GROMACS .gro file of C-alpha atoms in nm:
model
  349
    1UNK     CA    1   0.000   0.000   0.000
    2UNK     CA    2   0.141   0.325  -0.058
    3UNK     CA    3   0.236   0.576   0.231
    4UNK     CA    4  -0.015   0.819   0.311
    5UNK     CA    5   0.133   1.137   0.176
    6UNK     CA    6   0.282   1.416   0.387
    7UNK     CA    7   0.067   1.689   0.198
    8UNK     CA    8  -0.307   1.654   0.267
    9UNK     CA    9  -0.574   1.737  -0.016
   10UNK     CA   10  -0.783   2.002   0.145
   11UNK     CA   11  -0.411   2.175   0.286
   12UNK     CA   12  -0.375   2.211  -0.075
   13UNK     CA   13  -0.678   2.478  -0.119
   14UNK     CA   14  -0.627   2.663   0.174
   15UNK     CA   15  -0.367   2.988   0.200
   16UNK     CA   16  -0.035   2.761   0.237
   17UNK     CA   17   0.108   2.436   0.148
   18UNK     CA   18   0.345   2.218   0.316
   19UNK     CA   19   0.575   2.115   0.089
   20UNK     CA   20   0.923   1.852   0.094
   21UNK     CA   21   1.210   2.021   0.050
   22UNK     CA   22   1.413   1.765  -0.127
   23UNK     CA   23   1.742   1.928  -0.112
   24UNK     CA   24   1.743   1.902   0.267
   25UNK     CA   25   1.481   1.675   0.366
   26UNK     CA   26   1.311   1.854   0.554
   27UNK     CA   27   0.928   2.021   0.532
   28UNK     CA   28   0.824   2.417   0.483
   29UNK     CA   29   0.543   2.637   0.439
   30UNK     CA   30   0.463   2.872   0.163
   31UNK     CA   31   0.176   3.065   0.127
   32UNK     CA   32   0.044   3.073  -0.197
   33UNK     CA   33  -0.125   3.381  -0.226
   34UNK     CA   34   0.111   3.547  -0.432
   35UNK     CA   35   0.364   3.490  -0.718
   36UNK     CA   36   0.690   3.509  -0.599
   37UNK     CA   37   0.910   3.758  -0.778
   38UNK     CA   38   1.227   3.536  -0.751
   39UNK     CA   39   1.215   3.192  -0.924
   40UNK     CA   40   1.238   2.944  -0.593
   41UNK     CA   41   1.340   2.658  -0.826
   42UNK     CA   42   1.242   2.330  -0.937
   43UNK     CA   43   0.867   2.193  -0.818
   44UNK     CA   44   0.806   1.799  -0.875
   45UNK     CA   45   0.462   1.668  -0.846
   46UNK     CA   46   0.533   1.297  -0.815
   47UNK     CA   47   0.332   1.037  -0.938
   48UNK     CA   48   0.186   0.745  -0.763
   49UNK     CA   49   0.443   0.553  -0.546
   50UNK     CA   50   0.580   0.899  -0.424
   51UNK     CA   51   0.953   0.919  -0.335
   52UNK     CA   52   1.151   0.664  -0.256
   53UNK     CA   53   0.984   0.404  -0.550
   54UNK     CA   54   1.339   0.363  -0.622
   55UNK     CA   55   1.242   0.400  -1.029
   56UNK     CA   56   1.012   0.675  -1.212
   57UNK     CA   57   0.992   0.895  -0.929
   58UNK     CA   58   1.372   0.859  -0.791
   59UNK     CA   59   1.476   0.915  -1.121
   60UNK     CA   60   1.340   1.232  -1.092
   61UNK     CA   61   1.419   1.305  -0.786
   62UNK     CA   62   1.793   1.299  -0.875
   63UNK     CA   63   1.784   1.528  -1.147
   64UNK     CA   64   1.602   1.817  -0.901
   65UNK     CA   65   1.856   1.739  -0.645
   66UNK     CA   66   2.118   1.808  -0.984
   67UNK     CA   67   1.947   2.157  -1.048
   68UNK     CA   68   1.943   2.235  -0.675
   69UNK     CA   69   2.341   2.170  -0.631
   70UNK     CA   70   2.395   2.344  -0.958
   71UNK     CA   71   2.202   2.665  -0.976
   72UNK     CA   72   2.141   2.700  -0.571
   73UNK     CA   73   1.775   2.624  -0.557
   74UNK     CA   74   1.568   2.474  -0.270
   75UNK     CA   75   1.355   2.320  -0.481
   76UNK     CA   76   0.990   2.145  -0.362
   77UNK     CA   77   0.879   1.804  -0.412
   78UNK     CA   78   0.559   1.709  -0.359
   79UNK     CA   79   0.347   1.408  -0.245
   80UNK     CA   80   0.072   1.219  -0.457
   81UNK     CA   81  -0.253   1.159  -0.209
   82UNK     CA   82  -0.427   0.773  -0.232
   83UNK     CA   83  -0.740   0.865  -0.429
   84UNK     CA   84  -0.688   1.184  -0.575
   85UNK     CA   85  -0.891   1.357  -0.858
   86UNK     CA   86  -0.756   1.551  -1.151
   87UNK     CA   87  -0.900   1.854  -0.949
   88UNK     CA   88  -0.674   1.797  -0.675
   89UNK     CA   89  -0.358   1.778  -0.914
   90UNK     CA   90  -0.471   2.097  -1.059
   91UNK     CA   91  -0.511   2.308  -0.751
   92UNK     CA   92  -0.155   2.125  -0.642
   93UNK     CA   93   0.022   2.235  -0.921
   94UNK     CA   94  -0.166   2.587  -0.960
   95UNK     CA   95  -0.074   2.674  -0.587
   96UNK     CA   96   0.321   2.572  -0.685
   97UNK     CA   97   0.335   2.843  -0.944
   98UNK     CA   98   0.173   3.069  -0.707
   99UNK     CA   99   0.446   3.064  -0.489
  100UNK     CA  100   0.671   3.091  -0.785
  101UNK     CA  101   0.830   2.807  -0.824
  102UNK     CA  102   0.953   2.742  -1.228
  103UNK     CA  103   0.981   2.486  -1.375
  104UNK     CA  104   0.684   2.282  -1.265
  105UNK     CA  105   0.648   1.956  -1.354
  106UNK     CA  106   0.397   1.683  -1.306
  107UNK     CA  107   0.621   1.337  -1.309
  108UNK     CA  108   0.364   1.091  -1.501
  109UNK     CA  109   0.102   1.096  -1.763
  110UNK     CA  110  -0.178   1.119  -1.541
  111UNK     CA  111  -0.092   1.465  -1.451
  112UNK     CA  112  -0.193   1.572  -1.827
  113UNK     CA  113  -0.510   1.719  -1.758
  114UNK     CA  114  -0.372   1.943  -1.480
  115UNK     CA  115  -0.083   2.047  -1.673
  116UNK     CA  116  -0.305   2.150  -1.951
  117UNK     CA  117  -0.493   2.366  -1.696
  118UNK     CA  118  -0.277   2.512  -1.554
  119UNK     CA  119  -0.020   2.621  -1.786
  120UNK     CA  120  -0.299   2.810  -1.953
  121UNK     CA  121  -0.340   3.009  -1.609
  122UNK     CA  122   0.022   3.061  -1.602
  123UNK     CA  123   0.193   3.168  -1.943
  124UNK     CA  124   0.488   3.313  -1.782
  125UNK     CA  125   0.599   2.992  -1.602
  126UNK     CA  126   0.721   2.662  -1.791
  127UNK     CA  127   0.550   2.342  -1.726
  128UNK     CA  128   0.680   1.979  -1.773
  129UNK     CA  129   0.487   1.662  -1.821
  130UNK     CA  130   0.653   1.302  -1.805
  131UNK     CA  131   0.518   1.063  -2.020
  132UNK     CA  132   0.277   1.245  -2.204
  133UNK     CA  133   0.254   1.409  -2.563
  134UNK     CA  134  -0.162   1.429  -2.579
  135UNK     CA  135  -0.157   1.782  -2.608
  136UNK     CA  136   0.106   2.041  -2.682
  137UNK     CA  137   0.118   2.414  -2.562
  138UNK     CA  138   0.394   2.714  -2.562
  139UNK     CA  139   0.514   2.690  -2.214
  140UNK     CA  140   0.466   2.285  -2.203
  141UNK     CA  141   0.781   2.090  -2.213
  142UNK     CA  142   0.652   1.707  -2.318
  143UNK     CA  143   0.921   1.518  -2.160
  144UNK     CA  144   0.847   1.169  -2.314
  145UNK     CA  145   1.071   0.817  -2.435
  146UNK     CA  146   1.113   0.542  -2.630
  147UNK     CA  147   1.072   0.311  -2.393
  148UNK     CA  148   1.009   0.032  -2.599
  149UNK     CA  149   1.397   0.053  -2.716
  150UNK     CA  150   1.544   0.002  -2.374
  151UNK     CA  151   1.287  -0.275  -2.348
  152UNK     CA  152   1.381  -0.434  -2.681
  153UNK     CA  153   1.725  -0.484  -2.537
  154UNK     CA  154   1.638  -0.584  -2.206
  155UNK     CA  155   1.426  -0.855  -2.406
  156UNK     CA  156   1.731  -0.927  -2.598
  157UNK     CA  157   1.973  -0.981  -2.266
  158UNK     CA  158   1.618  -1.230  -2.108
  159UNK     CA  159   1.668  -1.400  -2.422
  160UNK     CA  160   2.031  -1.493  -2.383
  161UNK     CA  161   2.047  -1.533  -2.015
  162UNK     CA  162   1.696  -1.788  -2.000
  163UNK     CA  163   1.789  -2.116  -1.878
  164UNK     CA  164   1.390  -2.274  -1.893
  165UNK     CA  165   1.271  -2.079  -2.266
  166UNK     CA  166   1.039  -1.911  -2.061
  167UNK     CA  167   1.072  -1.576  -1.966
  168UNK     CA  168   0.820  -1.265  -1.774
  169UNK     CA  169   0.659  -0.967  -1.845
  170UNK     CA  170   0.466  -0.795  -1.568
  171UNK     CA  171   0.336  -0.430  -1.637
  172UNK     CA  172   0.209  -0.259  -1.344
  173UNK     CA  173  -0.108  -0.077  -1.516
  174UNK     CA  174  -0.247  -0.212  -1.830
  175UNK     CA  175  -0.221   0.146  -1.987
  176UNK     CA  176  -0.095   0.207  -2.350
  177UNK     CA  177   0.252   0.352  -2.200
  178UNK     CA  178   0.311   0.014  -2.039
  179UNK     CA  179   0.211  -0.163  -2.369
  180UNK     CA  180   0.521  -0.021  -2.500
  181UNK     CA  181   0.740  -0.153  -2.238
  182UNK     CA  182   0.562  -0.513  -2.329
  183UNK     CA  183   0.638  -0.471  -2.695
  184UNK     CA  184   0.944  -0.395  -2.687
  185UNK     CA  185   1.054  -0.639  -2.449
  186UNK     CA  186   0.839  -0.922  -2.683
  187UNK     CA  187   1.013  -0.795  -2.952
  188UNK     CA  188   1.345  -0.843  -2.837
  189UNK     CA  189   1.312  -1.179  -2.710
  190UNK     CA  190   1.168  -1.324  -3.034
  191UNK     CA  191   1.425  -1.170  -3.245
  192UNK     CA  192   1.707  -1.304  -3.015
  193UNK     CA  193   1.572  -1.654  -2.983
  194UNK     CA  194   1.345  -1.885  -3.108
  195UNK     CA  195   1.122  -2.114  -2.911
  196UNK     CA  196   1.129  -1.884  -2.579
  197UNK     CA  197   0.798  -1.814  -2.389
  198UNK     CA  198   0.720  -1.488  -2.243
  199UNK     CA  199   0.433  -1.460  -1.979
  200UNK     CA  200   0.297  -1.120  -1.945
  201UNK     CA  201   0.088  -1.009  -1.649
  202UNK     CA  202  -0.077  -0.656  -1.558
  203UNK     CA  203  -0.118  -0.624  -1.194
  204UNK     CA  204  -0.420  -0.385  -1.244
  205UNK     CA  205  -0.654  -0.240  -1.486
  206UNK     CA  206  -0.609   0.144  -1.288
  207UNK     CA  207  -0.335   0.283  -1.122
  208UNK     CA  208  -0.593   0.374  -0.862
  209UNK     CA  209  -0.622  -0.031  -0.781
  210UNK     CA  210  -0.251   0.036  -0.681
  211UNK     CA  211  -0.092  -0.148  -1.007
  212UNK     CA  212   0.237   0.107  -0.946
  213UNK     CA  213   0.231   0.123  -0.582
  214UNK     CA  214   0.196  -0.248  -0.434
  215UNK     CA  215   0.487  -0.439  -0.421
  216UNK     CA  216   0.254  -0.719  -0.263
  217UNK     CA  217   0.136  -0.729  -0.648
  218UNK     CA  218   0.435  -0.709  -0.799
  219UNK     CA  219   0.570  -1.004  -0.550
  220UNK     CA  220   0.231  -1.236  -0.649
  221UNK     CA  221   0.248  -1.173  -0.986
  222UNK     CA  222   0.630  -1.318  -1.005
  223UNK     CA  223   0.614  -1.597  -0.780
  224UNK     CA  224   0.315  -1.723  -1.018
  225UNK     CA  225   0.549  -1.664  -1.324
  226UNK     CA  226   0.820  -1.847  -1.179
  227UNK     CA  227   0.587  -2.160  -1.060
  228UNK     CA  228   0.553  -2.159  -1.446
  229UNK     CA  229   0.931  -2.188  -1.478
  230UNK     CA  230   0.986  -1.847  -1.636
  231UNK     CA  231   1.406  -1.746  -1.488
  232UNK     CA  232   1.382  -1.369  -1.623
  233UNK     CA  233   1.168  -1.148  -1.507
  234UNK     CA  234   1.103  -0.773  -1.658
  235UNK     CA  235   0.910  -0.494  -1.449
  236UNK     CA  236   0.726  -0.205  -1.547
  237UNK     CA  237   0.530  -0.149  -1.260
  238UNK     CA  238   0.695   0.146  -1.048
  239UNK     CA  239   0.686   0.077  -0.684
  240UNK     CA  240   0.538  -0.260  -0.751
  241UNK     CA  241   0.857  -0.352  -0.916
  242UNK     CA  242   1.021  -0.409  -0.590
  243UNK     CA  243   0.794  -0.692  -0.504
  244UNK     CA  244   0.905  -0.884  -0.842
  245UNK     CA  245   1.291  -0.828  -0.799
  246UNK     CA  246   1.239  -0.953  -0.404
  247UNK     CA  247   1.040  -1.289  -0.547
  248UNK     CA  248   1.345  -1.320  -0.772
  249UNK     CA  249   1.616  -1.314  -0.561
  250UNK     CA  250   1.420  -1.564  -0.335
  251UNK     CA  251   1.392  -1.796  -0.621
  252UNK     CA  252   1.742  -1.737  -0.718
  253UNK     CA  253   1.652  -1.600  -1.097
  254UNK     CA  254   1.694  -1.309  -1.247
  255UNK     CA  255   1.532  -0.986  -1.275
  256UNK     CA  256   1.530  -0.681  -1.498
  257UNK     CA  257   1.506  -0.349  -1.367
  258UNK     CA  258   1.326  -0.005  -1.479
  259UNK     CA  259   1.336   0.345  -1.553
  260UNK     CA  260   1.646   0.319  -1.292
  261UNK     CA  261   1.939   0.124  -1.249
  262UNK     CA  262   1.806  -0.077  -0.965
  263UNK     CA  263   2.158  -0.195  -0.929
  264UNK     CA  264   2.239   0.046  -0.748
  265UNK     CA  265   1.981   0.133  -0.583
  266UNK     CA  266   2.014   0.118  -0.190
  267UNK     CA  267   1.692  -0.020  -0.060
  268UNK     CA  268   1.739  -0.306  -0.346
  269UNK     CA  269   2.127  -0.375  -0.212
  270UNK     CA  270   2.041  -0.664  -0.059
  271UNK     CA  271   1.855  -0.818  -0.418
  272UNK     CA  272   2.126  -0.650  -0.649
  273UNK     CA  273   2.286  -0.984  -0.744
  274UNK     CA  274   1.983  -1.136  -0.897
  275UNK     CA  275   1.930  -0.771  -1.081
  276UNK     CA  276   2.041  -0.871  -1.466
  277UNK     CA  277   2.056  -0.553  -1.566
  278UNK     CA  278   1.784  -0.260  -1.593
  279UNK     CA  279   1.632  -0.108  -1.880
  280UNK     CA  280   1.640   0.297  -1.824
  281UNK     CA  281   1.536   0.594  -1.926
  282UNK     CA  282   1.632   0.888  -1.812
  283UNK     CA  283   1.432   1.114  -1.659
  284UNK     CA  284   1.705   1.265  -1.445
  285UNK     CA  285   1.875   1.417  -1.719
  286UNK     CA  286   1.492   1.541  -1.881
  287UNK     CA  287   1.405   1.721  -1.575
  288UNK     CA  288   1.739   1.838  -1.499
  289UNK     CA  289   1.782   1.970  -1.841
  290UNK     CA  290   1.414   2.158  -1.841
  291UNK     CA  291   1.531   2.336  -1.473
  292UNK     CA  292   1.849   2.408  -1.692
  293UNK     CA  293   1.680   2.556  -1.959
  294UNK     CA  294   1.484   2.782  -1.761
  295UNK     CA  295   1.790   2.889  -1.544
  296UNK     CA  296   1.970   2.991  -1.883
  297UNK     CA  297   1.631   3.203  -2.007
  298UNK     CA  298   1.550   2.950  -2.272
  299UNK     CA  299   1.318   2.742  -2.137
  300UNK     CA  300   1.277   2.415  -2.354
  301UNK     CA  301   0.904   2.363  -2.489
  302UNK     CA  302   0.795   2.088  -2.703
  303UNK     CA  303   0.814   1.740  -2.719
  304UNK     CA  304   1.144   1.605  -2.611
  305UNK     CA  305   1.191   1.263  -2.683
  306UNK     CA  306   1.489   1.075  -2.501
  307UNK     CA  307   1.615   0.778  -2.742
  308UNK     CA  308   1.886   0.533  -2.789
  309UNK     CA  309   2.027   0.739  -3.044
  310UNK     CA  310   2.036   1.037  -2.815
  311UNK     CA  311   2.076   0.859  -2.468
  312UNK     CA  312   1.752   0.866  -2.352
  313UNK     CA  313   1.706   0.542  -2.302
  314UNK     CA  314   1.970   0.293  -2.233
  315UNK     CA  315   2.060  -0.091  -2.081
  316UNK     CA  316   2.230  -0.039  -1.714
  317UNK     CA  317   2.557  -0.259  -1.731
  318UNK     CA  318   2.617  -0.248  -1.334
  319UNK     CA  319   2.629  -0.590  -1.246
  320UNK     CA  320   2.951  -0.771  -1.359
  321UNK     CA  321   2.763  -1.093  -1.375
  322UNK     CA  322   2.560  -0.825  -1.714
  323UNK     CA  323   2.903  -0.690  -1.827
  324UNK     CA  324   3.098  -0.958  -1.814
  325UNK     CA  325   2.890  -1.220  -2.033
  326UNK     CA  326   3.064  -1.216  -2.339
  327UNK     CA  327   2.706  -1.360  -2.533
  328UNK     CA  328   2.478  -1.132  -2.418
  329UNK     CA  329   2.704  -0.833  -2.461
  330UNK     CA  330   2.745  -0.900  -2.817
  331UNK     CA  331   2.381  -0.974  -2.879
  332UNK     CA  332   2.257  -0.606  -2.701
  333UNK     CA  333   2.544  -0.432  -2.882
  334UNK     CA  334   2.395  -0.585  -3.228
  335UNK     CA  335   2.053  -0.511  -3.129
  336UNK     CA  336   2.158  -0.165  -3.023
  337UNK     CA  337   2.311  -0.031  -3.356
  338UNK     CA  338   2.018  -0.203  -3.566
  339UNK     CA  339   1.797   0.021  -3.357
  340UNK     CA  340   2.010   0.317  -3.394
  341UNK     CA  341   2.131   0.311  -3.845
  342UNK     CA  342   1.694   0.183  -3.892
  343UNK     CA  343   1.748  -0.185  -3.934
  344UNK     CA  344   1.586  -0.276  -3.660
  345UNK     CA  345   1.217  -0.112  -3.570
  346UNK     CA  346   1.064  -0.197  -3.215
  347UNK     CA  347   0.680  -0.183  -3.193
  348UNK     CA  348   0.501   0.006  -2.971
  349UNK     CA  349   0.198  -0.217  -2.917
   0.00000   0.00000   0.00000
């Protein structure tokens, strides 16, 4: 179950709002009557799972904490409520541009809506959205990825490390986003090696059944895929995601990461030898490079699509048990150019 968030809904419409400061870990209040007249920083709106997911929303994390070191910002990061409405989203992210806090981004798709909203209030500050292209305006950055090229090539690395021919696929919300993740990954395995089975399993049909944010979920879903013999196991499911790499270490097969290099992440330490590798993108470097942008007086707008071809998107090599297997090296670095000169083109669905 996710944690009950620091930042409660009806705080949000009154006069202030208690905010985490993520560049000292500690709380604040702002009122939010007023536009500030100096930019405060960086404001995150995390999506479901919150900080400390260890994936999507650490990702992010890291690149505020970037823009705060760099440009001396205190920068606010806020907590997603169990529940919530697009209403809610909207009043959180109109009273963070109140208090004048630029960029502000809203770290998932289902913050569209509100971005849409509010940006329209608020032409003079730059929004972000993660994940999300439905809708395009001037002082909207799209932040979005081709996931399903890091998950090609994590399907590629499940195809040459499977022991049993079968291999996993569990996708946290059965959203088109995810789909991609599943394609990709499909993809990759069939192209690598004949004959090789891949289970896929959504843990729920919402995110608001907790398909991101359980990893009680993610931890049922893979011991049932591993009953079924599958020895690989790939996660797109957020927060859930730590449930599936748990059940694989337990079981003593491996697991592929997301969105982060789980590797090396510290709350996974104690899995991190059964984590193959982890297929990333990175949103660190897309929300540090939108703060950027706005620090400089050029604030990026438009879609900005991370790739293989412009690092975006790429295979983690962390564990040496990953980078040092000769086979599997070869096959991603194969896979990896064919993606990148146009020989190779993953699906999406």
């Amino acid at each position: 179950m996710r944690r009950v968030s620091r930042i409660a809904v009806a705080g949000v419409a009154t006069a202030a709002l208690a905010v985490t400061v993520s560049a000292c870990g500690s709380s604040s209040t702002s009122s939010s009557s007023s536009s500030s007249d100096k930019n405060l920083g960086l404001a995150l709106a995390y999506d479901v799972g919150g900080k400390g997911d260890q994936s999507f929303n650490d990702a992010a994390t890291a690149g505020l904490d970037k823009a705060d070191k760099e440009f001396g910002y205190k920068s606010a990061a806020v907590e997603p409520q169990d529940g919530e409405s697009d209403a809610d989203k909207t009043q959180r992210l109109e009273t963070l541009a109140k208090q004048g806090y630029n960029p502000v981004i809203g770290v998932g798709f289902a913050y569209a809506p509100a971005v849409k909203a509010v940006a329209a209030k608020f032409p003079k500050t730059t929004f972000g959205i993660v994940d999300d292209n439905s809708f395009q305006a001037k002082n909207v950055a799209n932040l979005v990825f081709h996931e399903e090229q890091a998950s090609y090539l994590a399907g590629v690395a499940a195809a040459k490390a499977t022991k049993t021919n079968v291999v996993g696929f569990i996708g946290g919300v059965d959203v088109p986003l995810i789909h991609k993740f599943e394609a990709g990954f499909k993809q990759g395995v069939a192209d690598t090696k004949k004959g090789v089975t891949v289970k896929s399993q959504y843990l729920t049909e919402t995110a608001a059944e907790g398909g991101f944010s359980s990893p009680d979920k993610g931890e049922s879903a893979a011991d049932g895929q591993i009953d079924a013999h599958a020895d690989v196991l790939y996660a797109a499911a957020g927060l859930s995601g730590q449930g599936v790499i748990k059940a694989a270490a337990a079981h003593k097969v491996w697991a592929i990461g997301v969105d982060s290099d789980q590797y090396k992440q510290d709350a996974l330490a104690k899995y991190k030898a059964s984590i193959l590798t982890s297929a990333m993108k990175n949103v660190e470097g897309a929300v540090y490079g939108l703060a950027k942008s706005v620090h400089d007086g050029k604030p990026e707008t438009g879609e900005i699509r991370g790739s293989l071809a412009n690092g975006g998107v790429s295979l983690s090599s962390s564990n040496p048990k990953f980078s040092g297997d000769q086979a599997i090296q070869d096959a991603v670095k194969k896979a990896e150019e064919g993606i990148k000169n146009g020989t190779i083109t993953v699906k999406t669905s």
